[in-house]
């Protein structure tokens, strides 16, 4: 709370803070997100908001554990506290896996530095020591649920194209003197690379698989991830055989 409001006094808000912590069953993520609301609400108002909505939720969905219900309330309230452009970016960031770099967020989700900074302030995303952004899996799932079907499909396609290009741009470096640098860069984005590959396989994207096949192989070879590439190549081979791309099929 002091990061949001430097003059925040725990002593003056102790009773309300205790109630907030109890209402969310001590869940660290929920506490941190509730604390981010102190810019707009007093602690007593935050506690009242959570109390009212948790009671409402548990009275209509009695089979939902209070712990799960309170987290959903905090997520929903956080969503309501976001401006429209912040909501738009938040849900678009759900396409990433295992974090993301600013360049990827800008290319795929249309992220700007001010909007990323705003989501950082509101505890939606975090920035690690290396400069990459992270989003908690609960938040990612919540945001993904806010996407319309067409919007989610367009984002997934853009994500696949971006990370296949990302791999292709590093192919030469993975077999020459920049091996270590390029390997570390791919390793950082490995969850996104895997997601892009799975999308290309699922939707028969032969060109994307052709771009990604060689660099993905070289990366897996350098890291002794032989089984991972064997499985991925088998999936791709079935797609390439179906679309009749003999040259890429032979390469894979």
Coordinates of C-alpha atoms in Angstrom, one line a residue:
X1 CA 0.0 0.0 0.0
X2 CA 2.9 2.4 0.7
X3 CA 4.2 1.8 -2.8
X4 CA 0.8 3.1 -4.0
X5 CA 0.2 5.8 -1.3
X6 CA 3.6 6.7 0.3
X7 CA 1.9 8.2 3.4
X8 CA -0.2 5.1 4.1
X9 CA -0.4 4.3 7.8
X10 CA -0.9 0.7 8.9
X11 CA -1.6 1.8 12.4
X12 CA -4.5 4.0 11.4
X13 CA -6.0 1.3 9.2
X14 CA -5.2 -1.8 11.3
X15 CA -8.7 -3.1 11.9
X16 CA -9.7 -2.8 8.3
X17 CA -6.5 -4.3 7.0
X18 CA -7.0 -7.3 9.3
X19 CA -10.5 -7.7 8.0
X20 CA -9.3 -7.6 4.4
X21 CA -6.7 -10.3 5.1
X22 CA -9.3 -12.5 6.7
X23 CA -11.9 -11.9 3.9
X24 CA -9.4 -13.2 1.3
X25 CA -8.2 -16.1 3.5
X26 CA -4.7 -14.7 3.6
X27 CA -4.1 -15.2 -0.1
X28 CA -1.0 -13.2 -0.9
X29 CA -2.1 -12.3 -4.5
X30 CA -5.5 -11.1 -3.3
X31 CA -4.0 -9.0 -0.5
X32 CA -1.5 -7.4 -2.9
X33 CA -4.2 -6.6 -5.4
X34 CA -6.6 -5.2 -2.7
X35 CA -3.7 -3.0 -1.5
X36 CA -3.4 -1.6 -4.9
X37 CA -6.9 -0.1 -4.6
X38 CA -5.7 2.3 -1.8
X39 CA -5.2 5.0 -4.4
X40 CA -8.9 5.2 -4.8
X41 CA -10.5 3.8 -1.7
X42 CA -10.0 3.8 2.1
X43 CA -9.2 0.5 3.7
X44 CA -12.6 0.3 5.4
X45 CA -14.2 0.8 1.9
X46 CA -12.1 -1.9 0.4
X47 CA -13.1 -4.3 3.2
X48 CA -16.8 -3.4 2.7
X49 CA -16.5 -4.0 -1.1
X50 CA -15.0 -7.4 -0.6
X51 CA -17.3 -8.4 2.2
X52 CA -20.4 -7.5 0.3
X53 CA -19.4 -9.3 -2.9
X54 CA -18.1 -12.4 -1.1
X55 CA -21.4 -12.7 0.8
X56 CA -23.3 -12.3 -2.4
X57 CA -21.2 -14.9 -4.2
X58 CA -21.3 -17.5 -1.5
X59 CA -25.1 -17.1 -1.0
X60 CA -25.8 -17.8 -4.7
X61 CA -23.1 -20.5 -5.2
X62 CA -23.0 -22.5 -2.0
X63 CA -20.7 -25.2 -3.5
X64 CA -17.9 -22.6 -4.2
X65 CA -15.3 -22.6 -1.4
X66 CA -15.0 -19.2 0.3
X67 CA -11.3 -19.2 -0.6
X68 CA -12.0 -19.5 -4.3
X69 CA -15.0 -17.1 -4.1
X70 CA -12.9 -14.4 -2.4
X71 CA -10.2 -14.6 -5.1
X72 CA -12.8 -14.2 -7.8
X73 CA -14.3 -11.2 -6.1
X74 CA -10.9 -9.5 -5.9
X75 CA -10.2 -10.3 -9.5
X76 CA -13.6 -8.9 -10.6
X77 CA -13.1 -5.8 -8.4
X78 CA -9.6 -5.2 -9.8
X79 CA -11.1 -5.5 -13.4
X80 CA -13.7 -2.8 -12.5
X81 CA -11.0 -0.5 -11.2
X82 CA -9.1 -0.6 -14.6
X83 CA -9.6 2.1 -17.3
X84 CA -10.9 0.8 -20.6
X85 CA -7.5 0.8 -22.3
X86 CA -6.0 -1.0 -19.3
X87 CA -8.7 -3.6 -19.5
X88 CA -8.0 -4.0 -23.2
X89 CA -4.3 -4.6 -22.7
X90 CA -4.8 -6.8 -19.6
X91 CA -7.0 -9.3 -21.5
X92 CA -4.7 -9.3 -24.6
X93 CA -1.7 -10.1 -22.4
X94 CA -3.4 -13.4 -21.6
X95 CA -2.1 -14.8 -24.9
X96 CA 1.5 -15.0 -23.4
X97 CA 2.9 -18.0 -21.6
X98 CA 5.8 -17.8 -19.1
X99 CA 6.2 -14.0 -19.3
X100 CA 7.0 -11.7 -22.1
X101 CA 9.3 -8.9 -23.3
X102 CA 8.1 -5.4 -24.0
X103 CA 8.8 -5.9 -27.7
X104 CA 6.5 -8.9 -27.9
X105 CA 3.8 -7.2 -25.9
X106 CA 3.9 -4.2 -28.3
X107 CA 3.8 -6.3 -31.5
X108 CA 1.1 -8.7 -30.4
X109 CA -1.0 -6.9 -27.8
X110 CA -0.4 -3.3 -28.8
X111 CA 1.2 -2.5 -25.4
X112 CA 2.6 0.9 -24.8
X113 CA 5.1 1.7 -22.0
X114 CA 2.7 4.0 -20.1
X115 CA 0.0 1.2 -20.1
X116 CA 2.5 -1.4 -19.0
X117 CA 3.6 1.0 -16.2
X118 CA 0.0 1.5 -15.2
X119 CA -0.6 -2.3 -15.0
X120 CA 2.6 -2.6 -12.9
X121 CA 1.3 0.0 -10.5
X122 CA -2.0 -2.0 -10.1
X123 CA -0.2 -5.3 -9.5
X124 CA -1.6 -6.9 -12.7
X125 CA 1.9 -7.6 -14.0
X126 CA 5.4 -7.8 -12.5
X127 CA 8.8 -6.9 -13.9
X128 CA 11.7 -9.2 -13.1
X129 CA 15.4 -8.3 -12.7
X130 CA 16.0 -9.1 -16.4
X131 CA 13.3 -6.7 -17.6
X132 CA 10.8 -9.3 -18.6
X133 CA 7.2 -9.0 -17.5
X134 CA 5.3 -11.7 -15.7
X135 CA 1.6 -12.3 -15.1
X136 CA 0.3 -14.6 -12.4
X137 CA -1.5 -17.7 -13.9
X138 CA -4.7 -16.9 -12.0
X139 CA -4.7 -13.4 -13.5
X140 CA -3.9 -14.8 -17.0
X141 CA -6.8 -17.2 -16.8
X142 CA -9.2 -14.5 -15.6
X143 CA -8.1 -12.1 -18.4
X144 CA -8.4 -14.9 -21.0
X145 CA -12.0 -15.4 -19.9
X146 CA -12.7 -11.7 -20.9
X147 CA -11.7 -12.3 -24.5
X148 CA -14.3 -12.7 -27.2
X149 CA -13.8 -15.9 -29.3
X150 CA -12.8 -13.9 -32.4
X151 CA -10.4 -11.7 -30.4
X152 CA -8.8 -14.7 -28.8
X153 CA -8.3 -16.4 -32.2
X154 CA -6.7 -13.3 -33.7
X155 CA -4.3 -12.9 -30.8
X156 CA -3.3 -16.6 -30.9
X157 CA -2.6 -16.3 -34.7
X158 CA -0.5 -13.1 -34.1
X159 CA 1.3 -14.8 -31.2
X160 CA 2.2 -17.8 -33.4
X161 CA 3.4 -15.6 -36.3
X162 CA 5.5 -13.5 -34.0
X163 CA 7.3 -16.3 -32.2
X164 CA 7.9 -18.3 -35.4
X165 CA 9.6 -15.1 -36.8
X166 CA 11.4 -14.8 -33.5
X167 CA 12.9 -18.3 -33.9
X168 CA 13.7 -17.8 -37.6
X169 CA 15.6 -14.6 -36.8
X170 CA 17.9 -16.6 -34.5
X171 CA 18.4 -19.6 -36.6
X172 CA 21.8 -18.6 -38.0
X173 CA 23.0 -17.6 -34.5
X174 CA 22.1 -21.0 -33.1
X175 CA 24.6 -22.7 -35.4
X176 CA 27.4 -20.1 -35.4
X177 CA 29.4 -18.1 -32.9
X178 CA 26.3 -16.5 -31.2
X179 CA 25.0 -19.9 -30.0
X180 CA 25.0 -19.1 -26.3
X181 CA 23.4 -15.7 -26.6
X182 CA 20.7 -16.9 -29.0
X183 CA 20.1 -20.1 -27.0
X184 CA 19.5 -18.0 -23.8
X185 CA 17.1 -15.7 -25.7
X186 CA 15.0 -18.7 -27.0
X187 CA 15.1 -20.3 -23.5
X188 CA 13.5 -17.1 -22.0
X189 CA 10.7 -17.4 -24.5
X190 CA 10.4 -21.2 -24.5
X191 CA 6.8 -21.3 -23.2
X192 CA 5.7 -18.9 -25.9
X193 CA 7.7 -20.8 -28.5
X194 CA 6.0 -24.0 -27.5
X195 CA 2.5 -22.4 -27.5
X196 CA 3.3 -21.0 -31.0
X197 CA 4.3 -24.4 -32.3
X198 CA 1.2 -26.1 -30.8
X199 CA -1.0 -23.4 -32.5
X200 CA 0.7 -24.0 -35.9
X201 CA 0.2 -27.8 -35.5
X202 CA -3.4 -27.4 -34.4
X203 CA -4.3 -25.1 -37.3
X204 CA -2.1 -26.6 -40.0
X205 CA 0.1 -23.6 -40.4
X206 CA 2.7 -25.1 -42.7
X207 CA 4.6 -21.9 -43.4
X208 CA 5.0 -21.2 -39.6
X209 CA 6.3 -24.7 -39.0
X210 CA 8.7 -24.3 -41.9
X211 CA 10.1 -21.1 -40.3
X212 CA 10.4 -22.6 -36.8
X213 CA 11.5 -26.1 -37.5
X214 CA 15.3 -25.6 -37.9
X215 CA 15.9 -23.1 -35.1
X216 CA 13.7 -25.1 -32.7
X217 CA 15.7 -28.2 -33.6
X218 CA 19.1 -26.5 -33.1
X219 CA 17.9 -25.1 -29.8
X220 CA 16.7 -28.5 -28.5
X221 CA 19.9 -30.1 -29.7
X222 CA 22.1 -27.6 -27.8
X223 CA 20.0 -28.1 -24.6
X224 CA 19.7 -31.9 -24.9
X225 CA 15.9 -31.6 -25.3
X226 CA 15.9 -34.5 -27.7
X227 CA 12.6 -36.0 -26.7
X228 CA 10.8 -32.6 -26.8
X229 CA 11.8 -32.1 -30.4
X230 CA 11.1 -35.7 -31.4
X231 CA 7.5 -35.2 -30.1
X232 CA 7.2 -31.8 -31.7
X233 CA 8.6 -33.0 -35.1
X234 CA 6.2 -35.9 -35.1
X235 CA 3.3 -33.5 -34.7
X236 CA 4.6 -31.2 -37.4
X237 CA 5.2 -34.1 -39.8
X238 CA 1.6 -35.1 -39.7
X239 CA 0.5 -31.5 -40.6
X240 CA 3.1 -31.1 -43.4
X241 CA 2.2 -34.5 -44.9
X242 CA -1.4 -33.4 -44.9
X243 CA -0.7 -30.1 -46.7
X244 CA 1.7 -31.8 -49.1
X245 CA 4.9 -29.8 -48.2
X246 CA 7.4 -32.5 -49.1
X247 CA 10.5 -30.4 -48.7
X248 CA 9.7 -29.2 -45.2
X249 CA 8.5 -32.6 -44.2
X250 CA 11.8 -34.1 -45.2
X251 CA 13.6 -31.4 -43.2
X252 CA 11.5 -32.1 -40.1

